[in-house]
Tab-separated table of C-alpha atoms in Angstrom:
chain	number	residue	atom	x	y	z
A	8	MET	CA	-29.181	33.577	-7.743
A	9	ASN	CA	-26.885	33.712	-10.733
A	10	THR	CA	-24.348	35.480	-8.704
A	11	PHE	CA	-25.120	33.231	-5.478
A	12	LEU	CA	-24.491	29.760	-7.817
A	13	ALA	CA	-21.209	31.240	-9.309
A	14	VAL	CA	-19.932	32.279	-5.972
A	15	PHE	CA	-20.983	28.899	-4.343
A	16	THR	CA	-19.364	27.004	-7.245
A	17	TYR	CA	-15.942	29.069	-6.597
A	18	LEU	CA	-16.047	28.080	-2.853
A	19	ALA	CA	-16.952	24.520	-3.678
A	20	TYR	CA	-13.895	23.779	-5.609
A	21	ALA	CA	-11.583	25.929	-3.422
A	22	PHE	CA	-12.902	23.833	-0.518
A	23	ILE	CA	-12.447	20.618	-1.934
A	24	ILE	CA	-8.783	21.535	-3.026
A	25	VAL	CA	-7.964	22.777	0.392
A	26	ALA	CA	-9.415	19.801	2.247
A	27	TYR	CA	-7.905	16.918	0.136
A	28	THR	CA	-4.401	18.929	0.058
A	29	VAL	CA	-4.636	19.029	3.989
A	30	LYS	CA	-5.376	15.415	4.096
A	31	ILE	CA	-2.836	14.526	1.673
A	32	ILE	CA	-0.162	16.301	3.757
A	33	LYS	CA	-1.250	14.659	6.806
A	34	TYR	CA	-1.067	11.440	5.389
A	35	LEU	CA	2.512	11.919	3.913
A	36	LYS	CA	3.673	12.994	7.254
A	37	MET	CA	2.345	9.949	9.179
A	38	PRO	CA	5.122	7.551	10.682
A	39	ILE	CA	6.570	4.716	8.294
A	40	HIS	CA	4.328	1.705	8.079
A	41	LEU	CA	5.386	-1.585	9.282
A	42	ARG	CA	6.575	-3.353	6.237
A	43	TRP	CA	4.162	-5.887	4.797
A	44	GLU	CA	6.654	-8.471	3.500
A	45	LEU	CA	4.054	-9.722	1.152
A	46	TYR	CA	5.410	-11.119	-2.384
A	47	PRO	CA	5.516	-10.854	-5.026
A	48	VAL	CA	6.138	-7.227	-5.369
A	49	ILE	CA	4.862	-5.679	-8.559
A	50	HIS	CA	8.013	-4.366	-9.668
A	51	GLU	CA	10.070	-7.346	-9.176
A	52	ASN	CA	11.830	-9.168	-12.464
A	53	ALA	CA	10.455	-12.556	-11.277
A	54	TYR	CA	6.862	-11.158	-10.364
A	55	HIS	CA	5.519	-13.495	-12.834
A	56	TYR	CA	6.196	-16.747	-10.679
A	57	GLY	CA	6.157	-15.061	-7.245
A	58	GLY	CA	9.948	-14.343	-7.035
A	59	LEU	CA	12.099	-11.706	-5.665
A	60	ARG	CA	15.442	-10.367	-6.028
A	61	PHE	CA	16.708	-11.506	-2.833
A	62	GLU	CA	16.837	-15.041	-4.655
A	63	SER	CA	19.931	-13.544	-6.764
A	64	LYS	CA	23.563	-13.731	-5.347
A	65	LYS	CA	24.876	-10.498	-4.314
A	66	TRP	CA	21.332	-8.945	-4.606
A	67	TRP	CA	22.661	-6.174	-2.687
A	68	LEU	CA	24.613	-4.943	-5.435
A	69	SER	CA	22.280	-4.761	-8.021
A	70	PRO	CA	19.833	-1.954	-8.125
A	71	ARG	CA	16.243	-2.326	-6.960
A	72	PRO	CA	14.252	-3.038	-10.224
A	73	ARG	CA	11.426	-0.591	-11.203
A	74	ARG	CA	8.380	-1.584	-13.310
A	75	LEU	CA	6.279	1.753	-13.344
A	76	PHE	CA	4.187	0.458	-16.370
A	77	ARG	CA	3.360	-2.758	-14.867
A	78	ALA	CA	2.246	-0.950	-11.712
A	79	LEU	CA	-0.044	1.488	-13.557
A	80	LYS	CA	-1.505	-1.216	-15.243
A	81	TYR	CA	-2.297	-3.203	-12.315
A	82	LEU	CA	-3.747	-0.034	-10.471
A	83	LEU	CA	-5.964	0.687	-13.567
A	84	LYS	CA	-7.174	-2.608	-13.653
A	85	ASP	CA	-8.154	-2.318	-9.577
A	86	TYR	CA	-9.578	0.869	-10.215
A	87	LEU	CA	-11.988	-0.270	-13.118
A	88	TYR	CA	-12.503	-3.855	-12.506
A	89	PHE	CA	-12.998	-4.387	-8.861
A	90	GLU	CA	-11.732	-8.143	-9.412
A	91	THR	CA	-11.811	-9.202	-5.657
A	92	TYR	CA	-15.332	-8.105	-5.328
A	93	LEU	CA	-16.347	-9.990	-8.237
A	94	LYS	CA	-15.079	-13.234	-7.122
A	95	LYS	CA	-16.614	-12.808	-3.785
A	96	ASP	CA	-19.949	-11.597	-4.397
A	97	MET	CA	-21.194	-10.817	-8.261
A	98	ILE	CA	-24.501	-9.125	-7.202
A	99	TYR	CA	-22.861	-6.631	-4.919
A	100	TRP	CA	-19.898	-6.155	-7.495
A	101	PHE	CA	-22.637	-5.424	-10.199
A	102	PHE	CA	-24.036	-2.490	-8.448
A	103	LEU	CA	-20.933	-1.199	-6.749
A	104	TYR	CA	-19.149	-1.266	-10.212
A	105	LEU	CA	-22.167	0.873	-11.530
A	106	SER	CA	-21.862	3.207	-8.700
A	107	HIS	CA	-18.219	3.660	-9.080
A	108	MET	CA	-18.511	4.242	-12.692
A	109	GLY	CA	-21.140	6.614	-12.245
A	110	PHE	CA	-18.906	8.791	-9.721
A	111	ILE	CA	-15.786	8.658	-12.073
A	112	LEU	CA	-17.832	9.653	-15.163
A	113	LEU	CA	-19.453	12.408	-13.215
A	114	MET	CA	-15.742	13.755	-12.418
A	115	PHE	CA	-15.038	13.405	-16.168
A	116	PHE	CA	-18.133	15.181	-17.200
A	117	GLN	CA	-16.800	18.087	-14.986
A	118	VAL	CA	-13.552	18.122	-16.682
A	119	VAL	CA	-14.646	18.003	-20.213
A	120	THR	CA	-17.478	20.617	-19.588
A	121	ILE	CA	-14.705	22.796	-18.289
A	122	LEU	CA	-12.634	21.833	-21.107
A	123	GLY	CA	-15.309	22.621	-23.555
A	124	ALA	CA	-15.787	26.064	-21.805
A	125	ILE	CA	-12.054	26.949	-22.583
A	126	LEU	CA	-12.193	25.849	-25.976
A	127	SER	CA	-15.380	27.823	-26.669
A	128	LEU	CA	-13.796	30.984	-25.112
A	129	ASN	CA	-10.799	30.623	-27.576
A	130	GLY	CA	-13.128	30.547	-30.670
A	131	ILE	CA	-13.612	26.947	-31.145
A	132	GLN	CA	-17.239	25.798	-31.808
A	133	VAL	CA	-18.281	23.053	-29.163
A	134	ASP	CA	-21.209	21.197	-30.609
A	135	ARG	CA	-22.202	18.287	-32.889
A	136	SER	CA	-21.817	20.237	-36.176
A	137	SER	CA	-18.578	21.768	-35.088
A	138	PRO	CA	-16.107	22.052	-37.808
A	139	PHE	CA	-13.267	21.443	-35.328
A	140	LEU	CA	-12.354	18.037	-34.469
A	141	SER	CA	-11.664	19.114	-30.790
A	142	GLY	CA	-14.752	21.055	-30.434
A	143	TRP	CA	-17.060	18.007	-31.767
A	144	LEU	CA	-15.070	15.413	-29.790
A	145	VAL	CA	-15.453	17.593	-26.427
A	146	TYR	CA	-19.241	17.939	-27.065
A	147	ILE	CA	-19.770	14.159	-27.837
A	148	LEU	CA	-17.784	13.209	-24.721
A	149	MET	CA	-19.560	15.808	-22.471
A	150	GLN	CA	-22.933	14.380	-23.778
A	151	PHE	CA	-21.830	10.882	-23.280
A	152	SER	CA	-20.168	11.083	-19.870
A	153	GLY	CA	-23.046	13.215	-18.450
A	154	PHE	CA	-25.988	10.561	-19.716
A	155	ILE	CA	-23.988	7.568	-18.647
A	156	SER	CA	-22.893	8.932	-15.334
A	157	PHE	CA	-26.529	9.998	-14.321
A	158	LEU	CA	-27.963	6.597	-15.323
A	159	THR	CA	-25.110	4.432	-13.576
A	160	GLY	CA	-25.443	6.757	-10.523
A	161	ILE	CA	-29.078	5.991	-10.136
A	162	ALA	CA	-28.871	2.189	-10.928
A	163	GLY	CA	-25.614	1.848	-8.983
A	164	ASN	CA	-26.580	3.586	-5.653
A	165	LEU	CA	-30.283	2.512	-5.465
A	166	GLY	CA	-29.012	-0.899	-6.036
A	167	LEU	CA	-26.402	-0.785	-3.033
A	168	PHE	CA	-29.135	0.971	-0.996
A	169	ILE	CA	-31.454	-1.850	-1.340
A	170	LEU	CA	-28.542	-4.654	-0.712
A	171	ARG	CA	-27.426	-2.866	2.277
A	172	ARG	CA	-30.907	-2.568	3.763
A	173	THR	CA	-32.187	-6.130	2.956
A	174	ARG	CA	-28.949	-8.264	3.671
A	175	LEU	CA	-27.941	-8.704	7.239
A	176	ASP	CA	-24.344	-9.360	6.474
A	177	LEU	CA	-24.030	-5.875	4.812
A	178	ARG	CA	-26.709	-3.787	6.794
A	179	ILE	CA	-24.406	-4.390	10.263
A	180	TYR	CA	-21.471	-2.687	8.400
A	181	THR	CA	-23.365	0.334	6.941
A	182	THR	CA	-23.475	3.690	8.694
A	183	PRO	CA	-26.193	6.258	8.419
A	184	LEU	CA	-23.581	8.513	6.323
A	185	MET	CA	-23.345	5.792	3.788
A	186	TYR	CA	-26.857	5.657	3.236
A	187	PHE	CA	-27.270	9.405	3.099
A	188	GLY	CA	-24.275	9.026	0.314
A	189	TYR	CA	-26.458	6.751	-1.769
A	190	TRP	CA	-29.467	9.076	-1.917
A	191	PHE	CA	-27.498	12.404	-2.401
A	192	HIS	CA	-25.878	10.799	-5.668
A	193	ILE	CA	-29.333	9.605	-6.658
A	194	LEU	CA	-30.908	12.966	-6.261
A	195	LEU	CA	-27.837	14.610	-8.023
A	196	SER	CA	-28.235	12.064	-10.810
A	197	PHE	CA	-32.066	12.701	-11.334
A	198	ALA	CA	-31.467	16.433	-11.200
A	199	GLY	CA	-28.777	16.071	-13.956
A	200	PHE	CA	-31.248	13.906	-15.976
A	201	PHE	CA	-33.956	16.586	-15.670
A	202	ALA	CA	-31.697	19.340	-16.462
A	203	TRP	CA	-30.497	17.257	-19.636
A	204	PHE	CA	-34.138	16.603	-20.849
A	205	TYR	CA	-35.411	20.066	-20.150
A	206	GLU	CA	-32.576	21.576	-22.347
A	207	GLY	CA	-33.421	19.169	-25.187
A	208	TYR	CA	-30.992	16.503	-24.430
A	209	ASP	CA	-28.046	18.737	-24.250
A	210	PHE	CA	-25.639	19.931	-21.512
A	211	SER	CA	-24.557	22.807	-23.563
A	212	TRP	CA	-26.194	25.099	-21.131
A	213	TYR	CA	-23.637	23.707	-18.598
A	214	ARG	CA	-20.688	24.677	-20.468
A	215	LYS	CA	-22.046	28.273	-20.819
A	216	PHE	CA	-22.320	28.454	-17.109
A	217	TRP	CA	-18.690	27.525	-16.922
A	218	GLU	CA	-17.821	30.344	-19.434
A	219	GLY	CA	-19.485	32.600	-17.451
A	220	LEU	CA	-17.486	31.516	-14.382
A	221	PHE	CA	-14.308	32.237	-16.209
A	222	THR	CA	-15.412	35.642	-17.568
A	223	LEU	CA	-17.310	36.774	-14.546
A	224	LYS	CA	-20.155	37.271	-16.831
A	225	PHE	CA	-22.731	34.802	-14.934
A	226	THR	CA	-25.491	33.273	-16.858
A	227	SER	CA	-29.001	33.239	-16.319
A	228	LEU	CA	-30.194	29.597	-15.382
A	229	THR	CA	-33.679	27.931	-14.975
A	230	LEU	CA	-34.749	26.776	-11.794
A	231	CYS	CA	-34.243	23.134	-12.949
A	232	ASN	CA	-30.607	23.768	-13.953
A	233	ALA	CA	-29.905	25.986	-10.888
A	234	PHE	CA	-30.837	23.259	-8.860
A	235	PHE	CA	-28.200	20.946	-10.478
A	236	VAL	CA	-25.523	23.190	-10.492
A	237	PHE	CA	-26.391	23.854	-6.656
A	238	LEU	CA	-26.198	20.026	-5.919
A	239	MET	CA	-22.903	19.705	-8.029
A	240	ALA	CA	-21.019	22.438	-6.066
A	241	LEU	CA	-22.466	20.641	-2.793
A	242	HIS	CA	-21.176	17.310	-3.681
A	243	LEU	CA	-17.594	18.859	-3.833
A	244	ILE	CA	-18.021	20.170	-0.435
A	245	TYR	CA	-19.468	16.907	0.932
A	246	LEU	CA	-16.733	14.681	-0.815
A	247	PRO	CA	-13.889	15.443	1.680
A	248	PHE	CA	-16.200	14.005	4.563
A	249	THR	CA	-16.715	10.765	2.734
A	250	ARG	CA	-14.539	7.757	1.811
A	251	ALA	CA	-14.308	9.304	-1.735
A	252	ILE	CA	-10.654	10.139	-0.823
A	253	HIS	CA	-9.662	6.319	-1.174
A	254	TYR	CA	-9.303	6.980	-4.900
A	255	ILE	CA	-6.259	8.922	-3.919
A	256	THR	CA	-5.172	6.941	-0.544
A	257	ARG	CA	-5.229	3.754	-2.633
A	258	LEU	CA	-2.115	5.042	-4.443
A	259	PHE	CA	-0.324	5.474	-1.033
A	260	ALA	CA	-1.388	1.909	0.085
A	261	PHE	CA	-0.024	0.065	-3.073
A	262	PHE	CA	3.223	2.357	-3.787
A	263	MET	CA	4.291	3.387	-0.165
A	264	ILE	CA	2.966	0.473	1.678
A	265	ARG	CA	2.365	-2.790	-0.282
A	266	TRP	CA	5.079	-2.325	-2.924
A	267	ASP	CA	7.564	-0.178	-0.884
A	268	ASP	CA	10.551	-2.584	-0.407
A	269	GLU	CA	13.224	0.226	0.001
A	270	PRO	CA	16.144	-1.386	2.205
A	271	ASN	CA	16.905	0.284	5.425
A	272	ILE	CA	20.778	1.285	4.837
A	273	LYS	CA	23.152	3.054	7.257
A	274	GLY	CA	23.219	6.729	6.850
A	275	SER	CA	19.916	6.730	4.541
A	276	GLU	CA	17.225	8.975	4.867
A	277	LEU	CA	15.003	6.075	5.866
A	278	GLU	CA	17.311	5.121	8.751
A	279	LYS	CA	17.059	8.914	9.967
A	280	ARG	CA	13.272	8.671	10.051
A	281	LEU	CA	13.125	5.192	11.818
A	282	THR	CA	15.977	6.464	14.385
A	283	GLU	CA	13.295	9.511	15.180
A	284	GLN	CA	10.231	7.368	15.191
A	285	LEU	CA	12.165	4.960	18.050
A	286	ASN	CA	12.080	7.830	20.307
A	287	TYR	CA	8.266	8.084	19.901
A	288	ARG	CA	6.524	7.366	23.410
A	289	ILE	CA	4.213	4.439	23.767
A	290	ASN	CA	0.773	5.958	24.732
A	291	TRP	CA	-0.880	2.444	24.866
A	292	SER	CA	-0.846	-0.717	27.432
A	293	ALA	CA	-0.350	-4.560	27.024
A	294	PRO	CA	1.281	-7.063	28.819
A	295	HIS	CA	4.482	-6.976	26.776
A	296	ILE	CA	4.450	-3.191	26.276
A	297	MET	CA	6.410	-0.621	28.633
A	298	THR	CA	3.885	2.340	28.700
A	299	GLY	CA	5.338	5.698	28.949
A	300	LYS	CA	8.667	4.446	27.714
A	301	THR	CA	10.280	4.961	24.027
A	302	TRP	CA	10.114	2.274	21.533
A	303	LYS	CA	13.878	2.328	21.681
A	304	ASP	CA	13.696	1.293	25.504
A	305	GLN	CA	11.265	-1.316	24.463
A	306	VAL	CA	13.532	-2.983	21.865
A	307	GLN	CA	16.331	-2.850	24.431
A	308	GLU	CA	14.412	-4.250	27.160
A	309	ASN	CA	13.225	-7.076	24.978
A	310	GLY	CA	16.657	-7.654	23.669
């Protein structure tokens, strides 16, 4: 059992890393998007009133502005606040917020647990009585993030399930996979709660499990703890088949689509890519489209 859980955990992490890497590379190789032309763009100097650099005389002579801190601040607010949902439907926003915080804290719980295992293997005591600030802090974060993630995971996913089953405007857009996801996260959260309760309100056993993974000296687990470890590994394998990758792809949506205002300058890399894409053949039909021809032919035909 112990060897199986260790190997399964290794494979789960390898799988999610490979799967997400393949997906990201695929997205990066996709054709250049159609420009949105939506303003204001976050990095514009005149962003606060909706302006843009085209208002300036000889704007093409000045470098394009960059405001990375402002963009990251906006993204952080978008990830942690969900303002759009709050304005449209406060009840749905509340349970959506809980479920997302549960997911984010679950990932954070994994990170601090692994960090705790690394500290412990390097001689730093990781518990509430640790003389080392790093060991004490990691222990507190591990306890807090684990407990809160399981609590919000149960409340948020159960609330979303009930809303999507009882409201027609939500039910018609809900797939069986989404229902499965809600109950999977609820089961995982309950398993985490039971393991935490069974071990005397402590997650140190999970840190020791990770120490065993690093040293190849696998620790013995109770049935309750083993079930939680199994679900955690299964969760990693499950994620690439869900919409969870939107935590990453939203970065592409903002930086490479919504805020991308790179000009098409003669001789630039962008011009080369656009020229290449003009030679793509059209494989769909419409009254105004020349099916089977290239986009270059289409443009020339339409003048």
